[in-house]
PDB file of C-alpha atoms and ligand atoms in Angstrom:
ATOM      1  CA  UNK A 129      52.855-113.275 -72.423  1.00  0.00           C
ATOM      2  CA  UNK A 130      49.338-114.336 -73.368  1.00  0.00           C
ATOM      3  CA  UNK A 131      48.390-117.920 -74.115  1.00  0.00           C
ATOM      4  CA  UNK A 132      44.915-117.454 -75.554  1.00  0.00           C
ATOM      5  CA  UNK A 133      44.123-116.014 -78.968  1.00  0.00           C
ATOM      6  CA  UNK A 134      42.686-112.511 -79.294  1.00  0.00           C
ATOM      7  CA  UNK A 135      40.380-112.019 -82.281  1.00  0.00           C
ATOM      8  CA  UNK A 136      38.706-108.713 -83.117  1.00  0.00           C
ATOM      9  CA  UNK A 137      35.908-107.965 -85.581  1.00  0.00           C
ATOM     10  CA  UNK A 138      35.741-104.535 -87.125  1.00  0.00           C
ATOM     11  CA  UNK A 139      33.865-102.698 -89.834  1.00  0.00           C
ATOM     12  CA  UNK A 140      31.247-100.092 -90.538  1.00  0.00           C
ATOM     13  CA  UNK A 141      27.614-100.262 -89.556  1.00  0.00           C
ATOM     14  CA  UNK A 142      25.381-102.955 -90.975  1.00  0.00           C
ATOM     15  CA  UNK A 143      28.149-105.387 -91.897  1.00  0.00           C
ATOM     16  CA  UNK A 144      26.571-108.251 -89.954  1.00  0.00           C
ATOM     17  CA  UNK A 145      29.299-108.238 -87.321  1.00  0.00           C
ATOM     18  CA  UNK A 146      27.089-109.355 -84.431  1.00  0.00           C
ATOM     19  CA  UNK A 147      25.719-112.313 -86.375  1.00  0.00           C
ATOM     20  CA  UNK A 148      29.245-113.371 -87.301  1.00  0.00           C
ATOM     21  CA  UNK A 149      30.427-113.104 -83.720  1.00  0.00           C
ATOM     22  CA  UNK A 150      27.621-115.380 -82.540  1.00  0.00           C
ATOM     23  CA  UNK A 151      28.393-117.951 -85.231  1.00  0.00           C
ATOM     24  CA  UNK A 152      32.107-117.775 -84.511  1.00  0.00           C
ATOM     25  CA  UNK A 153      31.548-118.303 -80.816  1.00  0.00           C
ATOM     26  CA  UNK A 154      29.422-121.368 -81.554  1.00  0.00           C
ATOM     27  CA  UNK A 155      31.990-122.805 -83.965  1.00  0.00           C
ATOM     28  CA  UNK A 156      34.861-122.285 -81.545  1.00  0.00           C
ATOM     29  CA  UNK A 157      32.931-123.783 -78.629  1.00  0.00           C
ATOM     30  CA  UNK A 158      31.980-126.772 -80.772  1.00  0.00           C
ATOM     31  CA  UNK A 159      35.684-127.301 -81.516  1.00  0.00           C
ATOM     32  CA  UNK A 160      36.402-127.397 -77.787  1.00  0.00           C
ATOM     33  CA  UNK A 161      37.933-123.916 -77.580  1.00  0.00           C
ATOM     34  CA  UNK A 162      37.266-122.050 -74.328  1.00  0.00           C
ATOM     35  CA  UNK A 163      36.055-118.752 -75.766  1.00  0.00           C
ATOM     36  CA  UNK A 164      34.745-115.523 -74.320  1.00  0.00           C
ATOM     37  CA  UNK A 165      33.038-112.832 -76.384  1.00  0.00           C
ATOM     38  CA  UNK A 166      33.042-109.180 -75.470  1.00  0.00           C
ATOM     39  CA  UNK A 167      32.604-105.745 -77.030  1.00  0.00           C
ATOM     40  CA  UNK A 168      33.927-102.204 -77.202  1.00  0.00           C
ATOM     41  CA  UNK A 169      33.313 -99.649 -76.020  1.00  0.00           C
ATOM     42  CA  UNK A 170      32.379-101.649 -72.920  1.00  0.00           C
ATOM     43  CA  UNK A 171      32.994-105.194 -71.825  1.00  0.00           C
ATOM     44  CA  UNK A 172      33.266-104.485 -68.111  1.00  0.00           C
ATOM     45  CA  UNK A 173      30.923-102.717 -65.700  1.00  0.00           C
ATOM     46  CA  UNK A 174      32.969 -99.541 -65.611  1.00  0.00           C
ATOM     47  CA  UNK A 175      33.682 -99.540 -69.327  1.00  0.00           C
ATOM     48  CA  UNK A 176      29.961-100.017 -70.050  1.00  0.00           C
ATOM     49  CA  UNK A 177      29.305 -96.837 -68.081  1.00  0.00           C
ATOM     50  CA  UNK A 178      31.672 -94.970 -70.369  1.00  0.00           C
ATOM     51  CA  UNK A 179      29.910 -96.586 -73.336  1.00  0.00           C
ATOM     52  CA  UNK A 180      26.590 -95.162 -72.156  1.00  0.00           C
ATOM     53  CA  UNK A 181      28.115 -91.698 -72.054  1.00  0.00           C
ATOM     54  CA  UNK A 182      29.405 -92.012 -75.596  1.00  0.00           C
ATOM     55  CA  UNK A 183      26.635 -93.717 -77.483  1.00  0.00           C
ATOM     56  CA  UNK A 184      23.312 -92.435 -76.276  1.00  0.00           C
ATOM     57  CA  UNK A 185      21.590 -90.153 -78.726  1.00  0.00           C
ATOM     58  CA  UNK A 186      21.119 -87.408 -76.109  1.00  0.00           C
ATOM     59  CA  UNK A 187      24.817 -87.353 -75.180  1.00  0.00           C
ATOM     60  CA  UNK A 188      25.543 -84.522 -77.590  1.00  0.00           C
ATOM     61  CA  UNK A 189      28.890 -84.233 -79.283  1.00  0.00           C
ATOM     62  CA  UNK A 190      32.299 -84.507 -77.687  1.00  0.00           C
ATOM     63  CA  UNK A 191      35.475 -82.902 -78.834  1.00  0.00           C
ATOM     64  CA  UNK A 192      37.248 -85.734 -80.760  1.00  0.00           C
ATOM     65  CA  UNK A 193      40.158 -85.794 -78.329  1.00  0.00           C
ATOM     66  CA  UNK A 194      37.766 -86.062 -75.367  1.00  0.00           C
ATOM     67  CA  UNK A 195      35.988 -88.852 -77.155  1.00  0.00           C
ATOM     68  CA  UNK A 196      39.255 -90.701 -77.757  1.00  0.00           C
ATOM     69  CA  UNK A 197      40.275 -90.271 -74.119  1.00  0.00           C
ATOM     70  CA  UNK A 198      36.976 -91.758 -72.970  1.00  0.00           C
ATOM     71  CA  UNK A 199      37.295 -94.653 -75.420  1.00  0.00           C
ATOM     72  CA  UNK A 200      40.840 -95.426 -74.358  1.00  0.00           C
ATOM     73  CA  UNK A 201      39.892 -95.150 -70.695  1.00  0.00           C
ATOM     74  CA  UNK A 202      37.199 -97.749 -71.340  1.00  0.00           C
ATOM     75  CA  UNK A 203      39.718 -99.831 -73.307  1.00  0.00           C
ATOM     76  CA  UNK A 204      42.197 -99.796 -70.437  1.00  0.00           C
ATOM     77  CA  UNK A 205      39.527-101.115 -68.044  1.00  0.00           C
ATOM     78  CA  UNK A 206      38.567-103.756 -70.567  1.00  0.00           C
ATOM     79  CA  UNK A 207      42.152-104.932 -71.064  1.00  0.00           C
ATOM     80  CA  UNK A 208      43.149-104.971 -67.415  1.00  0.00           C
ATOM     81  CA  UNK A 209      39.937-106.375 -65.975  1.00  0.00           C
ATOM     82  CA  UNK A 210      38.878-108.783 -68.665  1.00  0.00           C
ATOM     83  CA  UNK A 211      40.940-109.342 -71.819  1.00  0.00           C
ATOM     84  CA  UNK A 212      44.408-109.864 -70.382  1.00  0.00           C
ATOM     85  CA  UNK A 213      43.300-112.111 -67.510  1.00  0.00           C
ATOM     86  CA  UNK A 214      41.279-114.276 -69.907  1.00  0.00           C
ATOM     87  CA  UNK A 215      44.144-114.629 -72.394  1.00  0.00           C
ATOM     88  CA  UNK A 216      46.477-115.384 -69.503  1.00  0.00           C
ATOM     89  CA  UNK A 217      44.194-118.263 -68.465  1.00  0.00           C
ATOM     90  CA  UNK A 218      44.397-119.601 -72.012  1.00  0.00           C
ATOM     91  CA  UNK A 219      40.918-118.496 -73.055  1.00  0.00           C
ATOM     92  CA  UNK A 220      40.274-117.160 -76.517  1.00  0.00           C
ATOM     93  CA  UNK A 221      38.705-113.718 -76.608  1.00  0.00           C
ATOM     94  CA  UNK A 222      36.539-112.466 -79.469  1.00  0.00           C
ATOM     95  CA  UNK A 223      35.821-108.753 -79.310  1.00  0.00           C
ATOM     96  CA  UNK A 224      33.161-106.851 -81.219  1.00  0.00           C
ATOM     97  CA  UNK A 225      35.411-103.870 -82.092  1.00  0.00           C
ATOM     98  CA  UNK A 226      38.714-102.832 -80.532  1.00  0.00           C
ATOM     99  CA  UNK A 227      41.337-100.157 -81.196  1.00  0.00           C
ATOM    100  CA  UNK A 228      41.015-100.197 -85.002  1.00  0.00           C
ATOM    101  CA  UNK A 229      37.604 -98.621 -84.427  1.00  0.00           C
ATOM    102  CA  UNK A 230      39.329 -95.685 -82.735  1.00  0.00           C
ATOM    103  CA  UNK A 231      41.715 -95.384 -85.665  1.00  0.00           C
ATOM    104  CA  UNK A 232      38.812 -95.506 -88.118  1.00  0.00           C
ATOM    105  CA  UNK A 233      36.107 -93.505 -86.318  1.00  0.00           C
ATOM    106  CA  UNK A 234      38.097 -90.935 -84.364  1.00  0.00           C
ATOM    107  CA  UNK A 235      41.070 -90.834 -86.760  1.00  0.00           C
ATOM    108  CA  UNK A 236      39.815 -91.231 -90.325  1.00  0.00           C
ATOM    109  CA  UNK A 237      36.185 -90.330 -89.543  1.00  0.00           C
ATOM    110  CA  UNK A 238      36.552 -87.373 -87.185  1.00  0.00           C
ATOM    111  CA  UNK A 239      40.001 -86.182 -88.192  1.00  0.00           C
ATOM    112  CA  UNK A 240      41.845 -86.689 -84.915  1.00  0.00           C
ATOM    113  CA  UNK A 241      45.610 -86.860 -85.478  1.00  0.00           C
ATOM    114  CA  UNK A 242      46.607 -90.528 -85.803  1.00  0.00           C
ATOM    115  CA  UNK A 243      49.721 -89.878 -83.703  1.00  0.00           C
ATOM    116  CA  UNK A 244      47.494 -88.976 -80.753  1.00  0.00           C
ATOM    117  CA  UNK A 245      45.603 -92.237 -81.187  1.00  0.00           C
ATOM    118  CA  UNK A 246      48.837 -94.271 -81.380  1.00  0.00           C
ATOM    119  CA  UNK A 247      50.228 -92.495 -78.302  1.00  0.00           C
ATOM    120  CA  UNK A 248      47.070 -93.306 -76.366  1.00  0.00           C
ATOM    121  CA  UNK A 249      47.238 -96.862 -77.623  1.00  0.00           C
ATOM    122  CA  UNK A 250      50.781 -97.333 -76.399  1.00  0.00           C
ATOM    123  CA  UNK A 251      49.872 -95.821 -73.049  1.00  0.00           C
ATOM    124  CA  UNK A 252      46.986 -98.194 -72.402  1.00  0.00           C
ATOM    125  CA  UNK A 253      48.097-101.340 -74.262  1.00  0.00           C
ATOM    126  CA  UNK A 254      51.861-101.147 -74.840  1.00  0.00           C
ATOM    127  CA  UNK A 255      52.971-103.615 -77.517  1.00  0.00           C
ATOM    128  CA  UNK A 256      49.887-105.787 -77.158  1.00  0.00           C
ATOM    129  CA  UNK A 257      47.923-106.320 -80.406  1.00  0.00           C
ATOM    130  CA  UNK A 258      45.092-108.578 -81.513  1.00  0.00           C
ATOM    131  CA  UNK A 259      46.285-111.841 -83.061  1.00  0.00           C
ATOM    132  CA  UNK A 260      43.712-111.684 -85.860  1.00  0.00           C
ATOM    133  CA  UNK A 261      41.463-108.807 -86.937  1.00  0.00           C
ATOM    134  CA  UNK A 262      38.606-109.341 -89.371  1.00  0.00           C
ATOM    135  CA  UNK A 263      37.489-106.211 -91.167  1.00  0.00           C
ATOM    136  CA  UNK A 264      34.014-106.703 -92.580  1.00  0.00           C
ATOM    137  CA  UNK A 265      33.857-104.483 -95.616  1.00  0.00           C
ATOM    138  CA  UNK A 266      30.693-103.152 -97.235  1.00  0.00           C
ATOM    139  CA  UNK A 267      29.600-100.179 -99.329  1.00  0.00           C
ATOM    140  CA  UNK A 268      28.458 -97.706 -96.649  1.00  0.00           C
ATOM    141  CA  UNK A 269      25.228 -96.928 -98.432  1.00  0.00           C
ATOM    142  CA  UNK A 270      24.208-100.557 -98.245  1.00  0.00           C
ATOM    143  CA  UNK A 271      25.539-100.911 -94.687  1.00  0.00           C
ATOM    144  CA  UNK A 272      23.624 -97.893 -93.425  1.00  0.00           C
ATOM    145  CA  UNK A 273      20.397 -99.089 -95.000  1.00  0.00           C
ATOM    146  CA  UNK A 274      20.832-102.420 -93.234  1.00  0.00           C
ATOM    147  CA  UNK A 275      21.559-100.948 -89.824  1.00  0.00           C
ATOM    148  CA  UNK A 276      18.862 -98.252 -89.937  1.00  0.00           C
ATOM    149  CA  UNK A 277      16.317-100.950 -90.724  1.00  0.00           C
ATOM    150  CA  UNK A 278      17.511-103.057 -87.814  1.00  0.00           C
ATOM    151  CA  UNK A 279      17.509-100.105 -85.407  1.00  0.00           C
ATOM    152  CA  UNK A 280      14.075 -98.883 -86.407  1.00  0.00           C
ATOM    153  CA  UNK A 281      12.707-102.371 -85.836  1.00  0.00           C
ATOM    154  CA  UNK A 282      14.273-102.584 -82.370  1.00  0.00           C
ATOM    155  CA  UNK A 283      13.689 -98.913 -81.368  1.00  0.00           C
ATOM    156  CA  UNK A 284      17.404 -98.581 -80.628  1.00  0.00           C
ATOM    157  CA  UNK A 285      18.598 -95.201 -79.344  1.00  0.00           C
ATOM    158  CA  UNK A 286      22.331 -96.060 -79.269  1.00  0.00           C
ATOM    159  CA  UNK A 287      22.794 -94.632 -82.713  1.00  0.00           C
ATOM    160  CA  UNK A 288      24.839 -91.475 -82.383  1.00  0.00           C
ATOM    161  CA  UNK A 289      27.498 -92.685 -84.824  1.00  0.00           C
ATOM    162  CA  UNK A 290      25.056 -94.189 -87.315  1.00  0.00           C
ATOM    163  CA  UNK A 291      23.474 -90.778 -87.717  1.00  0.00           C
ATOM    164  CA  UNK A 292      26.649 -89.094 -88.863  1.00  0.00           C
ATOM    165  CA  UNK A 293      25.981 -89.266 -92.589  1.00  0.00           C
ATOM    166  CA  UNK A 294      27.289 -90.960 -95.664  1.00  0.00           C
ATOM    167  CA  UNK A 295      30.511 -88.963 -96.180  1.00  0.00           C
ATOM    168  CA  UNK A 296      31.601 -89.887 -92.659  1.00  0.00           C
ATOM    169  CA  UNK A 297      30.887 -93.549 -93.324  1.00  0.00           C
ATOM    170  CA  UNK A 298      32.783 -93.452 -96.596  1.00  0.00           C
ATOM    171  CA  UNK A 299      35.836 -92.115 -94.727  1.00  0.00           C
ATOM    172  CA  UNK A 300      35.381 -94.942 -92.246  1.00  0.00           C
ATOM    173  CA  UNK A 301      35.390 -97.562 -94.942  1.00  0.00           C
ATOM    174  CA  UNK A 302      38.482 -96.100 -96.611  1.00  0.00           C
ATOM    175  CA  UNK A 303      40.064 -95.823 -93.165  1.00  0.00           C
ATOM    176  CA  UNK A 304      39.496 -99.478 -92.332  1.00  0.00           C
ATOM    177  CA  UNK A 305      41.058-100.463 -95.651  1.00  0.00           C
ATOM    178  CA  UNK A 306      44.083 -98.300 -94.886  1.00  0.00           C
ATOM    179  CA  UNK A 307      44.376 -99.907 -91.467  1.00  0.00           C
ATOM    180  CA  UNK A 308      44.358-103.349 -93.098  1.00  0.00           C
ATOM    181  CA  UNK A 309      47.268-102.262 -95.286  1.00  0.00           C
ATOM    182  CA  UNK A 310      49.131-100.875 -92.322  1.00  0.00           C
ATOM    183  CA  UNK A 311      48.788-104.075 -90.296  1.00  0.00           C
ATOM    184  CA  UNK A 312      48.826-106.805 -92.934  1.00  0.00           C
ATOM    185  CA  UNK A 313      50.063-109.426 -90.487  1.00  0.00           C
ATOM    186  CA  UNK A 314      46.908-109.475 -88.411  1.00  0.00           C
ATOM    187  CA  UNK A 315      44.189-107.887 -90.583  1.00  0.00           C
ATOM    188  CA  UNK A 316      41.960-109.766 -93.004  1.00  0.00           C
ATOM    189  CA  UNK A 317      39.427-107.844 -95.088  1.00  0.00           C
ATOM    190  CA  UNK A 318      36.248-109.791 -95.786  1.00  0.00           C
ATOM    191  CA  UNK A 319      33.598-108.868 -98.338  1.00  0.00           C
ATOM    192  CA  UNK A 320      30.494-108.436 -96.177  1.00  0.00           C
ATOM    193  CA  UNK A 321      28.105-108.327 -99.127  1.00  0.00           C
ATOM    194  CA  UNK A 322      28.471-112.122 -99.326  1.00  0.00           C
ATOM    195  CA  UNK A 323      25.814-114.177 -97.603  1.00  0.00           C
ATOM    196  CA  UNK A 324      26.111-115.020 -93.918  1.00  0.00           C
ATOM    197  CA  UNK A 325      27.421-118.562 -94.527  1.00  0.00           C
ATOM    198  CA  UNK A 326      30.140-117.389 -96.902  1.00  0.00           C
ATOM    199  CA  UNK A 327      31.406-114.737 -94.478  1.00  0.00           C
ATOM    200  CA  UNK A 328      31.336-117.265 -91.627  1.00  0.00           C
ATOM    201  CA  UNK A 329      33.262-119.776 -93.754  1.00  0.00           C
ATOM    202  CA  UNK A 330      35.892-117.189 -94.672  1.00  0.00           C
ATOM    203  CA  UNK A 331      36.403-116.263 -91.019  1.00  0.00           C
ATOM    204  CA  UNK A 332      36.751-119.887 -89.921  1.00  0.00           C
ATOM    205  CA  UNK A 333      39.091-120.720 -92.781  1.00  0.00           C
ATOM    206  CA  UNK A 334      41.407-117.927 -91.769  1.00  0.00           C
ATOM    207  CA  UNK A 335      41.421-118.841 -88.110  1.00  0.00           C
ATOM    208  CA  UNK A 336      42.090-122.482 -88.917  1.00  0.00           C
ATOM    209  CA  UNK A 337      44.964-121.569 -91.226  1.00  0.00           C
ATOM    210  CA  UNK A 338      46.560-119.282 -88.651  1.00  0.00           C
ATOM    211  CA  UNK A 339      46.059-121.302 -85.499  1.00  0.00           C
ATOM    212  CA  UNK A 340      45.864-124.901 -86.712  1.00  0.00           C
ATOM    213  CA  UNK A 341      42.571-125.421 -84.841  1.00  0.00           C
ATOM    214  CA  UNK A 342      40.116-127.489 -86.898  1.00  0.00           C
ATOM    215  CA  UNK A 343      36.765-125.768 -87.162  1.00  0.00           C
ATOM    216  CA  UNK A 344      33.415-126.734 -88.622  1.00  0.00           C
ATOM    217  CA  UNK A 345      30.895-124.191 -89.794  1.00  0.00           C
ATOM    218  CA  UNK A 346      27.997-123.618 -87.462  1.00  0.00           C
ATOM    219  CA  UNK A 347      25.033-125.297 -89.105  1.00  0.00           C
ATOM    220  CA  UNK A 348      22.344-122.693 -88.422  1.00  0.00           C
ATOM    221  CA  UNK A 349      24.323-119.967 -90.230  1.00  0.00           C
TER     222      UNK A 349
HETATM  223  P1  TYD B  39      27.591-100.432 -81.511  1.00  0.00           P
HETATM  224  O1  TYD B  39      26.142-100.201 -81.286  1.00  0.00           O
HETATM  225  O2  TYD B  39      28.255-101.566 -80.836  1.00  0.00           O
HETATM  226  O3  TYD B  39      27.838-100.389 -83.056  1.00  0.00           O
HETATM  227  P2  TYD B  39      28.177-101.524 -84.084  1.00  0.00           P
HETATM  228  O4  TYD B  39      26.990-102.448 -84.092  1.00  0.00           O
HETATM  229  O5  TYD B  39      28.338-100.747 -85.333  1.00  0.00           O
HETATM  230  O6  TYD B  39      29.437-102.153 -83.613  1.00  0.00           O
HETATM  231  O7  TYD B  39      28.305 -99.075 -81.127  1.00  0.00           O
HETATM  232  C1  TYD B  39      29.639 -98.896 -81.147  1.00  0.00           C
HETATM  233  C2  TYD B  39      29.869 -97.572 -81.817  1.00  0.00           C
HETATM  234  O8  TYD B  39      31.026 -96.964 -81.236  1.00  0.00           O
HETATM  235  C3  TYD B  39      30.143 -97.749 -83.286  1.00  0.00           C
HETATM  236  O9  TYD B  39      29.365 -96.857 -84.044  1.00  0.00           O
HETATM  237  C4  TYD B  39      31.597 -97.392 -83.400  1.00  0.00           C
HETATM  238  C5  TYD B  39      31.899 -96.532 -82.226  1.00  0.00           C
HETATM  239  N1  TYD B  39      33.300 -96.641 -81.735  1.00  0.00           N
HETATM  240  C6  TYD B  39      34.196 -95.592 -81.911  1.00  0.00           C
HETATM  241  O10 TYD B  39      33.825 -94.547 -82.469  1.00  0.00           O
HETATM  242  N2  TYD B  39      35.487 -95.720 -81.486  1.00  0.00           N
HETATM  243  C7  TYD B  39      35.920 -96.843 -80.859  1.00  0.00           C
HETATM  244  O11 TYD B  39      37.113 -96.937 -80.470  1.00  0.00           O
HETATM  245  C8  TYD B  39      34.987 -97.923 -80.656  1.00  0.00           C
HETATM  246  C9  TYD B  39      35.423 -99.182 -79.968  1.00  0.00           C
HETATM  247  C10 TYD B  39      33.686 -97.780 -81.125  1.00  0.00           C
END
């Protein structure tokens, strides 16, 4: 069906995901790959509206099933309006989070039955899966310290999930590792305590090995 390559980056808070996505985009562009970056929840106008509902600090709490429904509604918009058309045109798509975040956050983190999540997944995405998923792995204590520092500096209010506490984030980390075991064909776990260059190099090495595209590390990593 699709001709492009769909790459997702996943992990807990403070793993340096956004930095890695920027570097990856630069490295792919430099290699002549037509690449689009996007994010979840969000990525399209309508999906970003759902994101606002979910992430603002004053949103209050949703029932986990409601939360999953909203996330998968946003995901459906994202797939239909943006991801599938881009892949169909041969573009590569790099997404900051995708469905593994629902498995980890709503499933492992909030205790929603994984069968519900898989049913929703099949409904909105069918058999479609990312080609490669990088799971940036870090001790949650260290990750939370990093992201709280960043958010305080930027006066960010989109922090409803970050404020959920250490036990929640430990479940997330364990959950992501379980997900990697469940989908070994597409998931690669990367030690996010390494420095930025090393993580970037590991990501590029994997992509090159899987796709045959020759990539050079972005110099300003
Ligand atoms: P964001 O500010 O992008 O966080 P991060 O920098 O950690 O990626 O906010 C996305 C938040 O939404 C993040 O805390 C994870 C959460 N989320 C879910 O709970 N389920 C999902 O399916 C997705 C895509 C994200």
